[in-house]
mmCIF file of C-alpha atoms in Angstrom:
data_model
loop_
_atom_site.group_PDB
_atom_site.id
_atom_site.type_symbol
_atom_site.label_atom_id
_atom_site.label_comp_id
_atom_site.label_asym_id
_atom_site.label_seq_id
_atom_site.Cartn_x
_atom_site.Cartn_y
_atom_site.Cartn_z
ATOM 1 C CA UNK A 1 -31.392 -30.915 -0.105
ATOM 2 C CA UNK A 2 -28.916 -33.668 0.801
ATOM 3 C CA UNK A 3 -26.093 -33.161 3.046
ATOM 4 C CA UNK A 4 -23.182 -34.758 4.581
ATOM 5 C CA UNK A 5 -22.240 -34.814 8.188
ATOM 6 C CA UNK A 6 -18.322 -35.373 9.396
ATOM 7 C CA UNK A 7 -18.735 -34.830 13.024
ATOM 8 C CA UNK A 8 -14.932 -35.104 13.701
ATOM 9 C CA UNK A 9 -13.440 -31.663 12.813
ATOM 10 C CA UNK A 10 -10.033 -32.502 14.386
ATOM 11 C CA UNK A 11 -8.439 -35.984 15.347
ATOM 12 C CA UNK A 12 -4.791 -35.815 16.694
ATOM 13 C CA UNK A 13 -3.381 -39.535 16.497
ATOM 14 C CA UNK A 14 0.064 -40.985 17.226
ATOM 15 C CA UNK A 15 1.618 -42.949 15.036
ATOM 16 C CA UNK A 16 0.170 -46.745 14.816
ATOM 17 C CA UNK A 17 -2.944 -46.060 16.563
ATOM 18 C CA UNK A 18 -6.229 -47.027 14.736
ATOM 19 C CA UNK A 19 -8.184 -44.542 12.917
ATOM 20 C CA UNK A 20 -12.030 -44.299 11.988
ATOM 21 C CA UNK A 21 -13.231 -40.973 10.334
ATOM 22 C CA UNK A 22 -17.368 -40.551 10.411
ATOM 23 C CA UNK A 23 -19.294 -39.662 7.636
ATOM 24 C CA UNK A 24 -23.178 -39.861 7.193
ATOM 25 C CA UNK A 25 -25.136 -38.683 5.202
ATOM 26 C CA UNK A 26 -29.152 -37.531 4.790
ATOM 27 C CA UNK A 27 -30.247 -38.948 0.785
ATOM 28 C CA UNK A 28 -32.567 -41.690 1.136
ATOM 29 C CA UNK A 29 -31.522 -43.434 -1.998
ATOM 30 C CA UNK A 30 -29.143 -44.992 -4.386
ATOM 31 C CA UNK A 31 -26.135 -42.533 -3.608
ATOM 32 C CA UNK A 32 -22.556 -43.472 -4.976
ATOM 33 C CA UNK A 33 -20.130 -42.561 -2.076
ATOM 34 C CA UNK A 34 -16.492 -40.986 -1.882
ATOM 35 C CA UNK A 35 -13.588 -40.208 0.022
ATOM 36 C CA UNK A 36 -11.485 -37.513 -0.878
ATOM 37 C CA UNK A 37 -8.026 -36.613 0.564
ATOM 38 C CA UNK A 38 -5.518 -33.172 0.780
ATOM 39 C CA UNK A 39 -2.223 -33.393 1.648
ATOM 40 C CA UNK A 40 -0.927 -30.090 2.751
ATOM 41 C CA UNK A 41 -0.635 -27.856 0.221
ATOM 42 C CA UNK A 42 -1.840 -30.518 -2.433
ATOM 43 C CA UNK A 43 -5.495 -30.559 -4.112
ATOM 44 C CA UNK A 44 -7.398 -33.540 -3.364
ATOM 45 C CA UNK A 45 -7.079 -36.315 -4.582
ATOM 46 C CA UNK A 46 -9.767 -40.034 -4.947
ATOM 47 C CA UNK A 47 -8.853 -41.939 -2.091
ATOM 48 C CA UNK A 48 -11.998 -44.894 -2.487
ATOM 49 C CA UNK A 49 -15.432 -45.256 -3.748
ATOM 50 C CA UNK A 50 -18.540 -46.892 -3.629
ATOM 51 C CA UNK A 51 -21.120 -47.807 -6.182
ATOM 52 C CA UNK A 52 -21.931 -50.560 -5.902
ATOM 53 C CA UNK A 53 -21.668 -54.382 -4.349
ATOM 54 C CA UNK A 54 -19.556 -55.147 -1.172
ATOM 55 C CA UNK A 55 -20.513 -52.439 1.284
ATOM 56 C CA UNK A 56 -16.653 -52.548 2.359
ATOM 57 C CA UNK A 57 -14.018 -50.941 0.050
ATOM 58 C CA UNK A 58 -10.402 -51.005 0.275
ATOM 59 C CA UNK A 59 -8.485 -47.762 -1.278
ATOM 60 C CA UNK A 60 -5.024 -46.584 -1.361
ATOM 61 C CA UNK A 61 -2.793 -46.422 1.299
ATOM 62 C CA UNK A 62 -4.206 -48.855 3.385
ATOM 63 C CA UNK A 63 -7.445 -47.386 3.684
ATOM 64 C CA UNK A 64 -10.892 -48.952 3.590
ATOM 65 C CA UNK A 65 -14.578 -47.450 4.255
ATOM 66 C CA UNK A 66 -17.619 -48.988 4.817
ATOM 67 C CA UNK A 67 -21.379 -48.260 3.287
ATOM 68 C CA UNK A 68 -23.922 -49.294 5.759
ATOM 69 C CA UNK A 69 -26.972 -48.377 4.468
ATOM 70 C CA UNK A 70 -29.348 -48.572 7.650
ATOM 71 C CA UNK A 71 -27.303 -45.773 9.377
ATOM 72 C CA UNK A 72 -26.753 -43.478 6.195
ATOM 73 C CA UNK A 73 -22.869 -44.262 6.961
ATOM 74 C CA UNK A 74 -19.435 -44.306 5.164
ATOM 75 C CA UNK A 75 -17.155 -44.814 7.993
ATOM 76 C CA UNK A 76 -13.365 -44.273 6.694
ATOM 77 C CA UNK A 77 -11.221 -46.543 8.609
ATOM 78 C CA UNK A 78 -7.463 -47.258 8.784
ATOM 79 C CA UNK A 79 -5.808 -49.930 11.373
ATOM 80 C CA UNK A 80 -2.067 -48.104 11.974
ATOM 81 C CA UNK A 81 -1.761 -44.484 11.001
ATOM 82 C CA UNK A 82 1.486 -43.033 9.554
ATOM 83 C CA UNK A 83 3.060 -39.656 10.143
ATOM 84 C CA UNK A 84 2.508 -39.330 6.500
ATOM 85 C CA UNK A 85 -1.340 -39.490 6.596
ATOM 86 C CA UNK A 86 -1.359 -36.168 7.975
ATOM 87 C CA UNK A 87 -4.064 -34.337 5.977
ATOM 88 C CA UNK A 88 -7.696 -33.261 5.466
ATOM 89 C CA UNK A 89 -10.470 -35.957 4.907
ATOM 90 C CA UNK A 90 -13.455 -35.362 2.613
ATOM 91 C CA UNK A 91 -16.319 -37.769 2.445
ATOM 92 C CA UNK A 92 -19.000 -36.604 -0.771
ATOM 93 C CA UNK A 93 -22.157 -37.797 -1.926
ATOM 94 C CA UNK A 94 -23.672 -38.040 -5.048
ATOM 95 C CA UNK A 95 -27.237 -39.591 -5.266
ATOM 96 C CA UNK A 96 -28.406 -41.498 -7.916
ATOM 97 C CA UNK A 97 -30.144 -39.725 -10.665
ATOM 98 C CA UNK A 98 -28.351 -36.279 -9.381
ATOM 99 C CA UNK A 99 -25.245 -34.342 -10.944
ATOM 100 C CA UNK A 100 -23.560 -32.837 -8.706
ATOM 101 C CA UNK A 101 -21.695 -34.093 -5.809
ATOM 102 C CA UNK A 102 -22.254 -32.821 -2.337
ATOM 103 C CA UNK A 103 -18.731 -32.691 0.072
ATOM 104 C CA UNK A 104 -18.697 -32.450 3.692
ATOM 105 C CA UNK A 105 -16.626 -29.898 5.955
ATOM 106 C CA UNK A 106 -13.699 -32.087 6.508
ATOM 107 C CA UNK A 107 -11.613 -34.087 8.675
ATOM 108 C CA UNK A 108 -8.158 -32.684 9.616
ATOM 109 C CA UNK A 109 -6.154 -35.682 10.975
ATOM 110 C CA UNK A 110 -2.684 -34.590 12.449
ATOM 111 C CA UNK A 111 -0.839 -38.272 13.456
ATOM 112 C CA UNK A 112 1.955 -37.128 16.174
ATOM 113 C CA UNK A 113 5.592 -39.191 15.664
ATOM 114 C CA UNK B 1 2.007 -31.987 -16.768
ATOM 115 C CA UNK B 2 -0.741 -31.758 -14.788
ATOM 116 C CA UNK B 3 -4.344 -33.318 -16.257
ATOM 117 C CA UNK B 4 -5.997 -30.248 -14.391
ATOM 118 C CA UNK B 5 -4.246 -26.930 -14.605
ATOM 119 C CA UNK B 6 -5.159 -23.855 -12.693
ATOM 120 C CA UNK B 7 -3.659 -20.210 -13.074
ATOM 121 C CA UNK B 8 -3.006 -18.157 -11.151
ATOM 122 C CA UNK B 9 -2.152 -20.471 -8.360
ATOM 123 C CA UNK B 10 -1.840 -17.188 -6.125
ATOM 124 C CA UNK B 11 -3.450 -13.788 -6.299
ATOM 125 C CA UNK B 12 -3.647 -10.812 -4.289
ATOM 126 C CA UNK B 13 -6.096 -8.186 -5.757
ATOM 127 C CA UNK B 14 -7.752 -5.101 -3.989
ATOM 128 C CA UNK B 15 -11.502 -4.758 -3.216
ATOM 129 C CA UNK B 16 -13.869 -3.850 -6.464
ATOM 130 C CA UNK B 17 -11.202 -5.133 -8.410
ATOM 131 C CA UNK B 18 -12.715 -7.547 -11.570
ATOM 132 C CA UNK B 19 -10.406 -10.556 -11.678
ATOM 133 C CA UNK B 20 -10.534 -14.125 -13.493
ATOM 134 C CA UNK B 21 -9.448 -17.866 -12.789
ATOM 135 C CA UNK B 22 -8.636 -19.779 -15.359
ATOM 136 C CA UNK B 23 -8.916 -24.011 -15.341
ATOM 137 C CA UNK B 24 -7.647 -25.975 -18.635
ATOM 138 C CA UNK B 25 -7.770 -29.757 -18.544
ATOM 139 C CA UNK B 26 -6.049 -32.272 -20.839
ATOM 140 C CA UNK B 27 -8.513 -35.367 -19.404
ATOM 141 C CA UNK B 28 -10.750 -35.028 -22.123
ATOM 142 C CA UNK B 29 -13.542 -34.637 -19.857
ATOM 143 C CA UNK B 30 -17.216 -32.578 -20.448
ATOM 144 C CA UNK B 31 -17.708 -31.858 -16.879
ATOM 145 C CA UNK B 32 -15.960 -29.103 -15.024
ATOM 146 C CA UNK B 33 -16.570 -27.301 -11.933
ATOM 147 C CA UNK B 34 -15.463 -24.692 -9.557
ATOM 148 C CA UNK B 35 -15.595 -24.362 -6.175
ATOM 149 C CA UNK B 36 -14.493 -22.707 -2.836
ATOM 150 C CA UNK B 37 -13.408 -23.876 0.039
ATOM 151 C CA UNK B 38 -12.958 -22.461 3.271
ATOM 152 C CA UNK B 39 -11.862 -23.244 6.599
ATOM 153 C CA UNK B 40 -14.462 -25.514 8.581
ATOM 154 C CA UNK B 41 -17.005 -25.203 5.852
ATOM 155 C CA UNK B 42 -15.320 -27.704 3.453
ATOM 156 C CA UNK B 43 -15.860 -27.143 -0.553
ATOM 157 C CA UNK B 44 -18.537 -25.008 -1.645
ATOM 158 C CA UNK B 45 -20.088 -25.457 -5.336
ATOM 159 C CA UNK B 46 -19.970 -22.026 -7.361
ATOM 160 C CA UNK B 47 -20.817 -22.865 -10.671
ATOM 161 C CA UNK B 48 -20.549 -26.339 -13.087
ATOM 162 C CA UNK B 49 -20.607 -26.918 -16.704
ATOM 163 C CA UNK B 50 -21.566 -29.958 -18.442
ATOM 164 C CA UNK B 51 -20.625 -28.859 -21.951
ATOM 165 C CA UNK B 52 -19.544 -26.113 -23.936
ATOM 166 C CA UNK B 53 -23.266 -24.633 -23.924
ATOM 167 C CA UNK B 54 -24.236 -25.839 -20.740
ATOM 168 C CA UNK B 55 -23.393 -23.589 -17.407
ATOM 169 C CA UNK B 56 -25.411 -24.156 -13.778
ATOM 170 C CA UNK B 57 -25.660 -22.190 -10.627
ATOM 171 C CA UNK B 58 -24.019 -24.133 -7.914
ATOM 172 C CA UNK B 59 -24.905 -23.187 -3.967
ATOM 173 C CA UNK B 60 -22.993 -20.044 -3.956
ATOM 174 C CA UNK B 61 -22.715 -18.182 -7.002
ATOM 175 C CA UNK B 62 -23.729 -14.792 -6.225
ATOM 176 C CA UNK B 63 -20.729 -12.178 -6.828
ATOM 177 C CA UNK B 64 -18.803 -14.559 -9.676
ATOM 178 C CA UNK B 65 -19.677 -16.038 -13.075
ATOM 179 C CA UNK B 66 -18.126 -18.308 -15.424
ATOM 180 C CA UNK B 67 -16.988 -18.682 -19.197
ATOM 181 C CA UNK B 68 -16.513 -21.988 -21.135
ATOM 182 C CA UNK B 69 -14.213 -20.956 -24.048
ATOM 183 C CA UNK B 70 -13.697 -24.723 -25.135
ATOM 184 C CA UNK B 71 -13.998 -28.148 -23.565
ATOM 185 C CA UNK B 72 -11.110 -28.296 -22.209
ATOM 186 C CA UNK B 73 -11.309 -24.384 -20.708
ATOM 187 C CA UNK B 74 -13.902 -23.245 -17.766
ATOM 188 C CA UNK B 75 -13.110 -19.309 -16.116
ATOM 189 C CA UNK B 76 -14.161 -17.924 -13.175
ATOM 190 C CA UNK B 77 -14.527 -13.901 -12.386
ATOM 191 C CA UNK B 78 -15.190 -12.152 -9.796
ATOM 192 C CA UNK B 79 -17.041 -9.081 -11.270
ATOM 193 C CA UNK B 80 -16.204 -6.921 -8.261
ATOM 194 C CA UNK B 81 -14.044 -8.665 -5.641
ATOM 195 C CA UNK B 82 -14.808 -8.223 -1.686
ATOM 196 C CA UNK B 83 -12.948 -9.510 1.205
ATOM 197 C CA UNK B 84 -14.892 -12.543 1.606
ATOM 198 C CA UNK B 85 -14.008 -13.684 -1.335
ATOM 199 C CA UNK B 86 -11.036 -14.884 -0.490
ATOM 200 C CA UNK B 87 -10.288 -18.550 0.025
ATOM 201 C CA UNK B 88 -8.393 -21.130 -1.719
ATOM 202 C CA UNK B 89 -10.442 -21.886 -5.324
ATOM 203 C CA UNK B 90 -10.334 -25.434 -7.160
ATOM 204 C CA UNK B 91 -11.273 -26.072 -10.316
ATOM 205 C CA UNK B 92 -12.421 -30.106 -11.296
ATOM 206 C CA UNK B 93 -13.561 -32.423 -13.998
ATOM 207 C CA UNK B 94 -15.247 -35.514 -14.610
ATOM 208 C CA UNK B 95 -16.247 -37.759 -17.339
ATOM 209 C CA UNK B 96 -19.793 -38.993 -15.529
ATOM 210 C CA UNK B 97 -20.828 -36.376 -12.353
ATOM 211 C CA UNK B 98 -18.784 -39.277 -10.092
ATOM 212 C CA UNK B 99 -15.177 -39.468 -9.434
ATOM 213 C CA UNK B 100 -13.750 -35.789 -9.730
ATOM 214 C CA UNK B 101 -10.567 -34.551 -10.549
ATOM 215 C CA UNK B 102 -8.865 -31.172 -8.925
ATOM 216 C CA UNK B 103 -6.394 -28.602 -9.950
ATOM 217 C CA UNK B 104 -3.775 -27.945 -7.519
ATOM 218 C CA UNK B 105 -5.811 -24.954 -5.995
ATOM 219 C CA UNK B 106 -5.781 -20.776 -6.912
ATOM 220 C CA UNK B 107 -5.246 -19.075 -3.192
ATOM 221 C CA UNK B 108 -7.223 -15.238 -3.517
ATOM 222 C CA UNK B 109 -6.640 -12.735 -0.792
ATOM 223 C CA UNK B 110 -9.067 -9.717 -1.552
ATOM 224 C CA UNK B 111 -8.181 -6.884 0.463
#
């Protein structure tokens, strides 16, 4: 069965500091490739996807992820955190020809003022 | 109003107790699904629906089932709650298996 690895549990930031959330995953295939993100108290919610074409993808907020295939990776990445990204991180995979989506445990990210 | 709505949004019920979650969505959308998630362990799939006559085991669906009244209407019970039940519950859709949609969350305490 495919599964999803996020190795970081907890990151504690400060404000402005860079930010790179791991995510890899074990399907040897096409796989379409997600990040997912909870606010506290909030459900989640589609930060940025990949199907397709350029392995790097730009979402909301200022966030951007990158597919490299050779290292079953989709790396979320963000240059200068904000107080206000303060939340849970959820890569998920869904490989081609399957229908369901597979999530991994989750990133907490607390960024300090 | 939300596209994906969830009720309760908080329960407390005792042990053996039967109880039911219920998800409605406005998004039009065949696909729903329910799952669990838990501290550390991240979202857990209990059961998914693909249509009205269509209902599939997820990893973890020993100890609930499901109910899809309508399209736009997917339940989950807990025949007999236990304490490890409880954990925060989301219900989701989607129109093609890929991008996925949540309710705002049911939080279950069984004690």
């Amino acid at each position: 069965a495919q599964s999803v690895s996020q190795h970081n549990h907890h990151v504690i930031l400060s404000e402005a500091a860079s930010l790179e959330l791991g995510c890899n995953y074990s399907y040897g295939g096409t796989v379409n490739l997600f990040w997912y993100v909870q606010y506290p108290g909030q459900h989640l919610q589609l930060l940025l996807k990949y199907f397709s074409g350029d392995p790097l993808v730009k979402g909301i907020k200022g966030f951007e992820a990158e597919f490299i295939k050779s290292k079953f990776s989709f790396n979320l990445r963000k240059p200068s955190v904000q107080w206000s990204d303060t939340a849970e991180y959820f890569c998920a995979v869904k490989p081609g020809g399957y229908q369901k989506v597979t999530f991994g445990t989750g990133t907490k990210l607390q960024v300090i003022p | 109003d939300a596209d994906v709505t969830q009720t309760p949004r908080n329960r407390i019920t005792k042990t053996g107790k039967r109880i039911m979650l219920e998800c409605s969505q406005t998004k039009g959308h065949d696909r729903m699904y329910w799952y669990r998630q838990d501290p550390g362990l991240g979202l857990r799939l209990i059961y998914y629906s693909f249509d009205v006559k269509d209902i599939n085991k997820g990893e973890i669906s020993d100890g609930y089932s499901v109910s899809r009244q309508a399209q736009a209407k997917f339940s989950l019970s807990l025949e007999s709650a236990i304490p490890n039940q409880t954990a925060l519950y989301f219900c989701a859709t989607s129109a093609s298996g890929d991008i996925q949609y949540f309710g705002a969350g049911t939080r279950l305490s069984v004690l």
